[in-house]
Amino acid sequence: MPNYLDMVIQIQEIMEVIMNKISTKEIFTVLVSLFILIFPMVATQIILNKGNTSSLLVLIIGFVLGLIPLYIIIYLGNKSNNKSIFVYNKDNFKILGSIINVLYILLFLFLLFVLSYTILNFTINQLLIRNSYYIVAFIYSFLITLAACKGKEIICRASIILYFLLIISIIFGFIMLIPEITLDNILPIISTDYKTIISLAVTIPSYSVLLFISILCLKKSDIIDKEKLNKTIIQAYLTGALIVLIFYFFIIGVYGIELASIYIYPEYYLFKKINLFNFIQRVENIMATSFYISSFSGICFMIYFIKIYFKDTFKVKDKNKINIFIFVLTIAISFSSTFIFTHYKMQILILKFPYIFGCIFIVLIINFLLSAIKRDNN
């Protein structure tokens, strides 16, 4: 007679293992969120002001250049295999590996610091007018902490829902905006000197692909269909690039470069132009909210990246300690960024984004070279 109790226990154990894993489809939606995260909050205004109508050409060149760091990230992911990048670096490169890990975390903390303010500032100015920065910051931090503490499974599964919400909003919005496009606004394709185009294109990978580093905290054993991971990363990169290009095409085509470069959040104001027979209009808050919450999974995954560093580096196994650390960290980032930006007018830090990403790229290259040398020695 078969032991049905043992069979039930085995099935439960198998289901628990599966539930603790994520699929490449879920990773795809997180990566797209990470790709587009920086553009509406930081990059768009800089690119439009410097690139003029050449912004579309700048983006295309930049996305091609972004394939270089994308290859490095895929390479490091393959090398680390069933280890997080933090464990892999520490095991293989000892002190130097630990230094690389610390640099990753410090640079990500700065990015989160600036992004927290830009997201909160957008929320207050466009969606929740007359509310306190600190109240919104607390709620925002609590939600991020809740998702990060629940783990990668919750972040990734929520990301699928948010991704489809974003795609539906984008498709609806763009269909409504087609009549508003003036093709003359996009011309000439080359409206600035080649030096400006190249120098600006070099910064594009910093806004797009380098946040993909955060998926290196995953182990291959965490992924159900891990053999599809590399293909998924490339597909997410191309999808994110297409979404950003379409957004810029509509922004310039609808408003013209002179007006588009004035707006702080041109993606938001773009949807103000939607008007269908005077019946469907003033939907920009709904569209912006969809775009806003879709970026939530990207921020959560950056926090999760830091969580894995804390867990792997300090060998912390107590979930309560890890959760307290994440909550305190998230609150500290949100409140400190709000205080410093609102009281000391440190908006100049936003313009330093490409330099910080440049530092991340240098660390990434060093990590890549060390891994390549290690392989050659072996």
mmCIF file of C-alpha atoms in Angstrom:
data_model
loop_
_atom_site.group_PDB
_atom_site.id
_atom_site.type_symbol
_atom_site.label_atom_id
_atom_site.label_comp_id
_atom_site.label_asym_id
_atom_site.label_seq_id
_atom_site.Cartn_x
_atom_site.Cartn_y
_atom_site.Cartn_z
ATOM 1 C CA MET A 1 0.000 0.000 0.000
ATOM 2 C CA PRO A 2 1.411 3.375 -0.916
ATOM 3 C CA ASN A 3 2.004 5.800 1.892
ATOM 4 C CA TYR A 4 -0.294 8.653 0.864
ATOM 5 C CA LEU A 5 0.869 10.891 3.702
ATOM 6 C CA ASP A 6 4.471 10.756 2.447
ATOM 7 C CA MET A 7 3.284 11.463 -1.095
ATOM 8 C CA VAL A 8 1.353 14.534 0.064
ATOM 9 C CA ILE A 9 4.382 15.797 1.985
ATOM 10 C CA GLN A 10 6.609 15.285 -1.062
ATOM 11 C CA ILE A 11 4.150 17.138 -3.296
ATOM 12 C CA GLN A 12 3.998 20.012 -0.797
ATOM 13 C CA GLU A 13 7.799 20.189 -0.706
ATOM 14 C CA ILE A 14 7.967 20.233 -4.513
ATOM 15 C CA MET A 15 5.315 22.966 -4.697
ATOM 16 C CA GLU A 16 7.186 25.007 -2.094
ATOM 17 C CA VAL A 17 10.391 24.768 -4.132
ATOM 18 C CA ILE A 18 8.548 25.841 -7.287
ATOM 19 C CA MET A 19 6.841 28.750 -5.523
ATOM 20 C CA ASN A 20 10.221 29.986 -4.307
ATOM 21 C CA LYS A 21 11.493 30.146 -7.874
ATOM 22 C CA ILE A 22 10.804 32.661 -10.605
ATOM 23 C CA SER A 23 10.448 32.330 -14.360
ATOM 24 C CA THR A 24 12.228 34.208 -17.125
ATOM 25 C CA LYS A 25 8.874 35.807 -18.064
ATOM 26 C CA GLU A 26 8.785 37.430 -14.642
ATOM 27 C CA ILE A 27 12.426 38.489 -14.940
ATOM 28 C CA PHE A 28 11.616 39.987 -18.350
ATOM 29 C CA THR A 29 9.043 42.382 -16.862
ATOM 30 C CA VAL A 30 11.419 43.432 -14.052
ATOM 31 C CA LEU A 31 14.190 44.154 -16.569
ATOM 32 C CA VAL A 32 11.903 46.271 -18.745
ATOM 33 C CA SER A 33 10.943 48.213 -15.618
ATOM 34 C CA LEU A 34 14.628 48.729 -14.771
ATOM 35 C CA PHE A 35 15.339 49.821 -18.350
ATOM 36 C CA ILE A 36 12.714 52.572 -18.521
ATOM 37 C CA LEU A 37 13.010 53.616 -14.863
ATOM 38 C CA ILE A 38 15.597 56.380 -15.307
ATOM 39 C CA PHE A 39 14.242 58.015 -18.469
ATOM 40 C CA PRO A 40 11.074 59.774 -17.243
ATOM 41 C CA MET A 41 12.563 60.713 -13.877
ATOM 42 C CA VAL A 42 16.010 61.929 -14.931
ATOM 43 C CA ALA A 43 17.181 61.355 -18.487
ATOM 44 C CA THR A 44 14.490 62.744 -20.799
ATOM 45 C CA GLN A 45 14.938 66.411 -19.987
ATOM 46 C CA ILE A 46 18.733 66.167 -20.292
ATOM 47 C CA ILE A 47 18.582 64.318 -23.613
ATOM 48 C CA LEU A 48 15.977 66.620 -25.196
ATOM 49 C CA ASN A 49 17.788 69.792 -24.111
ATOM 50 C CA LYS A 50 21.160 68.702 -25.476
ATOM 51 C CA GLY A 51 20.119 66.451 -28.349
ATOM 52 C CA ASN A 52 17.377 68.619 -29.867
ATOM 53 C CA THR A 53 15.644 66.794 -32.758
ATOM 54 C CA SER A 54 18.744 64.573 -32.942
ATOM 55 C CA SER A 55 17.558 62.895 -29.729
ATOM 56 C CA LEU A 56 16.114 59.915 -31.615
ATOM 57 C CA LEU A 57 19.444 59.358 -33.404
ATOM 58 C CA VAL A 58 21.256 59.760 -30.076
ATOM 59 C CA LEU A 59 19.053 57.070 -28.526
ATOM 60 C CA ILE A 60 19.579 54.620 -31.393
ATOM 61 C CA ILE A 61 23.376 55.011 -31.228
ATOM 62 C CA GLY A 62 23.268 54.805 -27.430
ATOM 63 C CA PHE A 63 21.216 51.633 -27.413
ATOM 64 C CA VAL A 64 23.684 50.004 -29.813
ATOM 65 C CA LEU A 65 26.543 51.001 -27.479
ATOM 66 C CA GLY A 66 24.542 49.556 -24.595
ATOM 67 C CA LEU A 67 25.038 46.078 -26.029
ATOM 68 C CA ILE A 68 28.611 46.185 -24.650
ATOM 69 C CA PRO A 69 27.671 46.393 -20.936
ATOM 70 C CA LEU A 70 24.738 44.066 -21.668
ATOM 71 C CA TYR A 71 27.185 41.404 -22.888
ATOM 72 C CA ILE A 72 29.353 41.892 -19.784
ATOM 73 C CA ILE A 73 26.345 41.474 -17.473
ATOM 74 C CA ILE A 74 25.289 38.286 -19.278
ATOM 75 C CA TYR A 75 28.875 37.013 -19.098
ATOM 76 C CA LEU A 76 29.124 37.641 -15.339
ATOM 77 C CA GLY A 77 25.723 36.005 -14.833
ATOM 78 C CA ASN A 78 26.955 32.883 -16.604
ATOM 79 C CA LYS A 79 30.198 32.866 -14.607
ATOM 80 C CA SER A 80 28.556 33.258 -11.200
ATOM 81 C CA ASN A 81 26.084 30.467 -12.066
ATOM 82 C CA ASN A 82 24.511 29.235 -8.795
ATOM 83 C CA LYS A 83 25.996 32.043 -6.702
ATOM 84 C CA SER A 84 25.042 35.667 -6.318
ATOM 85 C CA ILE A 85 27.589 38.093 -7.772
ATOM 86 C CA PHE A 86 28.580 39.022 -4.213
ATOM 87 C CA VAL A 87 29.472 35.468 -3.219
ATOM 88 C CA TYR A 88 31.163 34.849 -6.574
ATOM 89 C CA ASN A 89 33.359 37.951 -6.280
ATOM 90 C CA LYS A 90 34.293 37.272 -2.670
ATOM 91 C CA ASP A 91 35.095 33.592 -3.281
ATOM 92 C CA ASN A 92 37.185 34.201 -6.399
ATOM 93 C CA PHE A 93 38.825 37.598 -5.868
ATOM 94 C CA LYS A 94 38.987 37.806 -2.050
ATOM 95 C CA ILE A 95 39.660 41.381 -0.866
ATOM 96 C CA LEU A 96 39.415 42.858 -4.361
ATOM 97 C CA GLY A 97 36.090 41.083 -4.840
ATOM 98 C CA SER A 98 34.801 42.522 -1.554
ATOM 99 C CA ILE A 99 35.847 46.021 -2.669
ATOM 100 C CA ILE A 100 33.987 45.568 -5.978
ATOM 101 C CA ASN A 101 30.874 44.483 -4.066
ATOM 102 C CA VAL A 102 31.055 47.528 -1.792
ATOM 103 C CA LEU A 103 31.426 49.829 -4.806
ATOM 104 C CA TYR A 104 28.346 48.296 -6.426
ATOM 105 C CA ILE A 105 26.343 48.925 -3.259
ATOM 106 C CA LEU A 106 27.583 52.497 -2.708
ATOM 107 C CA LEU A 107 26.793 53.453 -6.287
ATOM 108 C CA PHE A 108 23.348 51.834 -6.120
ATOM 109 C CA LEU A 109 22.633 53.672 -2.861
ATOM 110 C CA PHE A 110 23.386 56.978 -4.575
ATOM 111 C CA LEU A 111 21.092 56.095 -7.474
ATOM 112 C CA LEU A 112 18.303 55.150 -5.063
ATOM 113 C CA PHE A 113 18.905 58.384 -3.158
ATOM 114 C CA VAL A 114 18.348 60.521 -6.269
ATOM 115 C CA LEU A 115 15.567 58.358 -7.700
ATOM 116 C CA SER A 116 13.645 58.459 -4.409
ATOM 117 C CA TYR A 117 13.491 62.236 -4.532
ATOM 118 C CA THR A 118 12.569 62.433 -8.221
ATOM 119 C CA ILE A 119 9.759 59.889 -7.780
ATOM 120 C CA LEU A 120 8.463 61.568 -4.622
ATOM 121 C CA ASN A 121 8.710 65.013 -6.237
ATOM 122 C CA PHE A 122 6.705 63.797 -9.231
ATOM 123 C CA THR A 123 4.119 62.227 -6.920
ATOM 124 C CA ILE A 124 3.648 65.408 -4.890
ATOM 125 C CA ASN A 125 3.642 67.845 -7.805
ATOM 126 C CA GLN A 126 1.514 65.880 -10.250
ATOM 127 C CA LEU A 127 -0.559 63.280 -8.409
ATOM 128 C CA LEU A 128 -0.892 64.135 -4.697
ATOM 129 C CA ILE A 129 -0.761 67.930 -4.528
ATOM 130 C CA ARG A 130 -0.757 69.538 -1.047
ATOM 131 C CA ASN A 131 0.424 66.374 0.683
ATOM 132 C CA SER A 132 3.492 66.183 2.889
ATOM 133 C CA TYR A 133 6.688 64.861 1.317
ATOM 134 C CA TYR A 134 7.427 62.885 4.482
ATOM 135 C CA ILE A 135 4.018 61.207 4.691
ATOM 136 C CA VAL A 136 4.261 60.126 1.059
ATOM 137 C CA ALA A 137 7.894 59.072 1.644
ATOM 138 C CA PHE A 138 6.852 56.874 4.582
ATOM 139 C CA ILE A 139 4.054 55.162 2.623
ATOM 140 C CA TYR A 140 6.355 54.746 -0.375
ATOM 141 C CA SER A 141 9.111 53.255 1.808
ATOM 142 C CA PHE A 142 6.690 50.929 3.567
ATOM 143 C CA LEU A 143 5.391 49.489 0.271
ATOM 144 C CA ILE A 144 8.905 48.986 -1.105
ATOM 145 C CA THR A 145 10.044 47.364 2.144
ATOM 146 C CA LEU A 146 7.035 45.054 2.136
ATOM 147 C CA ALA A 147 7.788 43.868 -1.404
ATOM 148 C CA ALA A 148 11.555 43.548 -0.847
ATOM 149 C CA CYS A 149 11.085 41.615 2.391
ATOM 150 C CA LYS A 150 8.630 39.215 0.777
ATOM 151 C CA GLY A 151 11.351 38.368 -1.709
ATOM 152 C CA LYS A 152 12.021 38.109 -5.404
ATOM 153 C CA GLU A 153 8.915 35.971 -6.008
ATOM 154 C CA ILE A 154 6.495 38.708 -4.924
ATOM 155 C CA ILE A 155 8.421 41.447 -6.754
ATOM 156 C CA CYS A 156 8.542 39.485 -9.997
ATOM 157 C CA ARG A 157 4.941 38.291 -9.922
ATOM 158 C CA ALA A 158 3.642 41.758 -9.118
ATOM 159 C CA SER A 159 5.846 43.058 -11.914
ATOM 160 C CA ILE A 160 3.932 41.001 -14.500
ATOM 161 C CA ILE A 161 0.650 42.666 -13.536
ATOM 162 C CA LEU A 162 2.213 46.122 -13.525
ATOM 163 C CA TYR A 163 3.902 45.457 -16.874
ATOM 164 C CA PHE A 164 0.657 44.560 -18.630
ATOM 165 C CA LEU A 165 -1.023 47.585 -17.051
ATOM 166 C CA LEU A 166 1.763 49.748 -18.482
ATOM 167 C CA ILE A 167 1.560 48.184 -21.960
ATOM 168 C CA ILE A 168 -2.224 48.604 -22.138
ATOM 169 C CA SER A 169 -1.875 52.246 -21.070
ATOM 170 C CA ILE A 170 0.868 52.911 -23.619
ATOM 171 C CA ILE A 171 -1.025 51.284 -26.523
ATOM 172 C CA PHE A 172 -4.220 53.168 -25.680
ATOM 173 C CA GLY A 173 -2.371 56.451 -25.219
ATOM 174 C CA PHE A 174 -0.370 56.227 -28.422
ATOM 175 C CA ILE A 175 -3.408 55.312 -30.529
ATOM 176 C CA MET A 176 -5.158 58.405 -29.188
ATOM 177 C CA LEU A 177 -2.104 60.584 -29.874
ATOM 178 C CA ILE A 178 -1.473 59.578 -33.504
ATOM 179 C CA PRO A 179 -3.608 62.451 -34.897
ATOM 180 C CA GLU A 180 -1.587 64.938 -32.821
ATOM 181 C CA ILE A 181 1.761 64.082 -34.451
ATOM 182 C CA THR A 182 3.376 66.640 -36.752
ATOM 183 C CA LEU A 183 6.176 64.963 -38.691
ATOM 184 C CA ASP A 184 7.884 68.295 -39.351
ATOM 185 C CA ASN A 185 8.597 68.494 -35.609
ATOM 186 C CA ILE A 186 10.910 65.486 -35.887
ATOM 187 C CA LEU A 187 13.024 67.003 -38.661
ATOM 188 C CA PRO A 188 15.882 67.517 -39.168
ATOM 189 C CA ILE A 189 17.187 64.206 -37.814
ATOM 190 C CA ILE A 190 20.648 65.753 -37.366
ATOM 191 C CA SER A 191 20.189 69.169 -35.778
ATOM 192 C CA THR A 192 23.344 69.394 -33.675
ATOM 193 C CA ASP A 193 27.043 68.738 -34.176
ATOM 194 C CA TYR A 194 28.449 65.216 -34.305
ATOM 195 C CA LYS A 195 30.524 65.760 -31.154
ATOM 196 C CA THR A 196 27.383 66.470 -29.122
ATOM 197 C CA ILE A 197 25.568 63.495 -30.647
ATOM 198 C CA ILE A 198 28.386 61.071 -29.810
ATOM 199 C CA SER A 199 29.065 62.467 -26.327
ATOM 200 C CA LEU A 200 25.365 62.270 -25.477
ATOM 201 C CA ALA A 201 24.965 58.799 -27.029
ATOM 202 C CA VAL A 202 27.766 57.482 -24.810
ATOM 203 C CA THR A 203 25.674 58.363 -21.732
ATOM 204 C CA ILE A 204 22.574 56.456 -22.921
ATOM 205 C CA PRO A 205 23.758 53.016 -21.676
ATOM 206 C CA SER A 206 24.127 54.595 -18.236
ATOM 207 C CA TYR A 207 20.406 55.374 -18.209
ATOM 208 C CA SER A 208 19.276 52.040 -19.611
ATOM 209 C CA VAL A 209 21.276 48.854 -19.268
ATOM 210 C CA LEU A 210 23.498 49.318 -16.219
ATOM 211 C CA LEU A 211 20.623 48.808 -13.778
ATOM 212 C CA PHE A 212 20.475 45.264 -15.177
ATOM 213 C CA ILE A 213 23.399 44.608 -12.825
ATOM 214 C CA SER A 214 20.835 44.093 -10.077
ATOM 215 C CA ILE A 215 19.735 40.726 -11.551
ATOM 216 C CA LEU A 216 23.235 39.408 -10.813
ATOM 217 C CA CYS A 217 22.071 38.904 -7.233
ATOM 218 C CA LEU A 218 19.996 35.973 -8.514
ATOM 219 C CA LYS A 219 21.311 32.428 -8.558
ATOM 220 C CA LYS A 220 20.597 30.253 -11.568
ATOM 221 C CA SER A 221 18.954 27.757 -9.220
ATOM 222 C CA ASP A 222 16.389 30.475 -8.393
ATOM 223 C CA ILE A 223 15.098 30.404 -11.984
ATOM 224 C CA ILE A 224 12.731 27.740 -13.296
ATOM 225 C CA ASP A 225 13.721 27.962 -16.975
ATOM 226 C CA LYS A 226 17.264 29.224 -16.502
ATOM 227 C CA GLU A 227 18.348 28.067 -19.966
ATOM 228 C CA LYS A 228 16.232 30.934 -21.396
ATOM 229 C CA LEU A 229 17.734 33.629 -19.182
ATOM 230 C CA ASN A 230 20.287 35.099 -21.626
ATOM 231 C CA LYS A 231 17.692 35.286 -24.398
ATOM 232 C CA THR A 232 15.246 36.918 -21.971
ATOM 233 C CA ILE A 233 17.765 39.594 -20.979
ATOM 234 C CA ILE A 234 18.324 40.526 -24.633
ATOM 235 C CA GLN A 235 14.578 40.558 -25.347
ATOM 236 C CA ALA A 236 13.947 42.821 -22.332
ATOM 237 C CA TYR A 237 16.689 45.184 -23.496
ATOM 238 C CA LEU A 238 15.222 45.445 -27.002
ATOM 239 C CA THR A 239 11.676 45.854 -25.657
ATOM 240 C CA GLY A 240 12.747 48.622 -23.282
ATOM 241 C CA ALA A 241 14.641 50.363 -26.089
ATOM 242 C CA LEU A 242 11.580 50.207 -28.357
ATOM 243 C CA ILE A 243 9.284 51.651 -25.659
ATOM 244 C CA VAL A 244 11.666 54.553 -24.979
ATOM 245 C CA LEU A 245 12.134 55.294 -28.710
ATOM 246 C CA ILE A 246 8.368 55.363 -29.276
ATOM 247 C CA PHE A 247 7.909 57.694 -26.302
ATOM 248 C CA TYR A 248 10.537 60.111 -27.609
ATOM 249 C CA PHE A 249 9.051 59.976 -31.119
ATOM 250 C CA PHE A 250 5.645 60.993 -29.742
ATOM 251 C CA ILE A 251 7.042 63.622 -27.368
ATOM 252 C CA ILE A 252 8.949 65.411 -30.142
ATOM 253 C CA GLY A 253 6.312 64.730 -32.806
ATOM 254 C CA VAL A 254 3.425 66.066 -30.711
ATOM 255 C CA TYR A 255 4.987 69.015 -28.905
ATOM 256 C CA GLY A 256 8.026 69.932 -30.991
ATOM 257 C CA ILE A 257 11.500 70.071 -29.479
ATOM 258 C CA GLU A 258 11.252 73.667 -28.191
ATOM 259 C CA LEU A 259 8.194 72.967 -26.050
ATOM 260 C CA ALA A 260 9.140 69.374 -25.142
ATOM 261 C CA SER A 261 12.527 70.428 -23.727
ATOM 262 C CA ILE A 262 10.852 72.880 -21.332
ATOM 263 C CA TYR A 263 8.773 70.292 -19.487
ATOM 264 C CA ILE A 264 10.315 68.532 -16.489
ATOM 265 C CA TYR A 265 8.152 65.439 -17.089
ATOM 266 C CA PRO A 266 7.314 65.533 -20.820
ATOM 267 C CA GLU A 267 5.978 61.944 -20.745
ATOM 268 C CA TYR A 268 3.298 63.113 -18.300
ATOM 269 C CA TYR A 269 2.342 66.210 -20.288
ATOM 270 C CA LEU A 270 2.241 64.160 -23.466
ATOM 271 C CA PHE A 271 -0.957 62.455 -22.302
ATOM 272 C CA LYS A 272 -2.630 65.815 -21.686
ATOM 273 C CA LYS A 273 -3.090 65.974 -25.448
ATOM 274 C CA ILE A 274 -5.440 62.983 -25.487
ATOM 275 C CA ASN A 275 -8.902 64.136 -26.481
ATOM 276 C CA LEU A 276 -11.388 61.806 -28.169
ATOM 277 C CA PHE A 277 -14.537 63.667 -29.293
ATOM 278 C CA ASN A 278 -14.348 65.766 -26.114
ATOM 279 C CA PHE A 279 -15.361 62.622 -24.248
ATOM 280 C CA ILE A 280 -12.063 60.944 -23.316
ATOM 281 C CA GLN A 281 -9.724 63.625 -22.025
ATOM 282 C CA ARG A 282 -7.694 64.635 -18.964
ATOM 283 C CA VAL A 283 -6.464 61.048 -18.597
ATOM 284 C CA GLU A 284 -2.847 62.027 -17.936
ATOM 285 C CA ASN A 285 -3.057 61.167 -14.233
ATOM 286 C CA ILE A 286 -4.304 57.655 -15.004
ATOM 287 C CA MET A 287 -1.605 57.145 -17.645
ATOM 288 C CA ALA A 288 1.106 58.631 -15.436
ATOM 289 C CA THR A 289 0.029 56.458 -12.512
ATOM 290 C CA SER A 290 0.335 53.360 -14.718
ATOM 291 C CA PHE A 291 3.818 54.411 -15.775
ATOM 292 C CA TYR A 292 4.700 55.331 -12.201
ATOM 293 C CA ILE A 293 3.626 52.072 -10.538
ATOM 294 C CA SER A 294 5.241 50.009 -13.297
ATOM 295 C CA SER A 295 8.599 51.468 -12.234
ATOM 296 C CA PHE A 296 7.857 50.314 -8.683
ATOM 297 C CA SER A 297 9.143 46.788 -9.367
ATOM 298 C CA GLY A 298 12.438 48.240 -10.648
ATOM 299 C CA ILE A 299 12.999 50.187 -7.422
ATOM 300 C CA CYS A 300 12.021 47.146 -5.351
ATOM 301 C CA PHE A 301 14.517 44.978 -7.179
ATOM 302 C CA MET A 302 17.317 47.505 -6.575
ATOM 303 C CA ILE A 303 16.511 47.310 -2.853
ATOM 304 C CA TYR A 304 16.416 43.508 -3.106
ATOM 305 C CA PHE A 305 19.904 43.652 -4.666
ATOM 306 C CA ILE A 306 21.176 45.447 -1.544
ATOM 307 C CA LYS A 307 19.283 42.984 0.666
ATOM 308 C CA ILE A 308 21.130 40.038 -0.903
ATOM 309 C CA TYR A 309 24.448 41.840 -0.385
ATOM 310 C CA PHE A 310 23.649 42.331 3.313
ATOM 311 C CA LYS A 311 22.537 38.720 3.666
ATOM 312 C CA ASP A 312 25.481 37.139 1.788
ATOM 313 C CA THR A 313 28.249 39.401 3.063
ATOM 314 C CA PHE A 314 27.362 39.388 6.758
ATOM 315 C CA LYS A 315 25.971 35.823 6.785
ATOM 316 C CA VAL A 316 22.670 36.997 8.248
ATOM 317 C CA LYS A 317 20.057 34.240 8.375
ATOM 318 C CA ASP A 318 17.545 35.832 10.731
ATOM 319 C CA LYS A 319 14.732 37.133 8.502
ATOM 320 C CA ASN A 320 13.610 39.654 11.107
ATOM 321 C CA LYS A 321 17.051 41.292 11.176
ATOM 322 C CA ILE A 322 17.140 41.426 7.385
ATOM 323 C CA ASN A 323 13.652 42.938 7.233
ATOM 324 C CA ILE A 324 14.479 45.558 9.871
ATOM 325 C CA PHE A 325 17.639 46.480 7.960
ATOM 326 C CA ILE A 326 15.679 46.906 4.689
ATOM 327 C CA PHE A 327 12.981 49.008 6.371
ATOM 328 C CA VAL A 328 15.487 51.306 8.098
ATOM 329 C CA LEU A 329 17.531 51.622 4.899
ATOM 330 C CA THR A 330 14.515 52.470 2.732
ATOM 331 C CA ILE A 331 13.175 55.007 5.227
ATOM 332 C CA ALA A 332 16.634 56.582 5.569
ATOM 333 C CA ILE A 333 17.033 56.913 1.784
ATOM 334 C CA SER A 334 13.559 58.406 1.265
ATOM 335 C CA PHE A 335 13.655 60.843 4.197
ATOM 336 C CA SER A 336 17.263 61.970 3.723
ATOM 337 C CA SER A 337 16.824 62.558 -0.018
ATOM 338 C CA THR A 338 13.612 64.503 0.623
ATOM 339 C CA PHE A 339 15.258 66.650 3.327
ATOM 340 C CA ILE A 340 18.458 67.364 1.408
ATOM 341 C CA PHE A 341 16.786 68.133 -1.935
ATOM 342 C CA THR A 342 14.018 70.314 -0.472
ATOM 343 C CA HIS A 343 16.204 72.235 1.991
ATOM 344 C CA TYR A 344 19.533 72.503 0.188
ATOM 345 C CA LYS A 345 18.363 72.541 -3.445
ATOM 346 C CA MET A 346 20.715 69.748 -4.498
ATOM 347 C CA GLN A 347 19.031 69.176 -7.869
ATOM 348 C CA ILE A 348 22.495 69.461 -9.426
ATOM 349 C CA LEU A 349 23.026 65.854 -8.263
ATOM 350 C CA ILE A 350 20.504 64.713 -10.880
ATOM 351 C CA LEU A 351 22.840 66.012 -13.594
ATOM 352 C CA LYS A 352 25.633 63.839 -12.133
ATOM 353 C CA PHE A 353 23.780 60.632 -13.004
ATOM 354 C CA PRO A 354 25.896 59.810 -16.085
ATOM 355 C CA TYR A 355 29.097 60.189 -14.051
ATOM 356 C CA ILE A 356 27.855 57.837 -11.347
ATOM 357 C CA PHE A 357 26.796 55.333 -13.980
ATOM 358 C CA GLY A 358 30.214 55.790 -15.573
ATOM 359 C CA CYS A 359 31.747 54.700 -12.271
ATOM 360 C CA ILE A 360 29.467 51.637 -12.224
ATOM 361 C CA PHE A 361 30.564 50.800 -15.767
ATOM 362 C CA ILE A 362 34.230 50.996 -14.747
ATOM 363 C CA VAL A 363 33.583 48.661 -11.790
ATOM 364 C CA LEU A 364 31.679 46.335 -14.138
ATOM 365 C CA ILE A 365 34.602 46.244 -16.596
ATOM 366 C CA ILE A 366 37.063 45.489 -13.774
ATOM 367 C CA ASN A 367 34.760 42.682 -12.603
ATOM 368 C CA PHE A 368 34.610 41.353 -16.177
ATOM 369 C CA LEU A 369 38.395 41.461 -16.665
ATOM 370 C CA LEU A 370 39.036 39.684 -13.371
ATOM 371 C CA SER A 371 36.550 36.960 -14.344
ATOM 372 C CA ALA A 372 38.151 36.560 -17.781
ATOM 373 C CA ILE A 373 41.645 36.337 -16.279
ATOM 374 C CA LYS A 374 40.397 33.812 -13.713
ATOM 375 C CA ARG A 375 39.027 31.640 -16.523
ATOM 376 C CA ASP A 376 42.277 31.859 -18.493
ATOM 377 C CA ASN A 377 44.305 30.864 -15.425
ATOM 378 C CA ASN A 378 42.023 27.907 -14.844
#
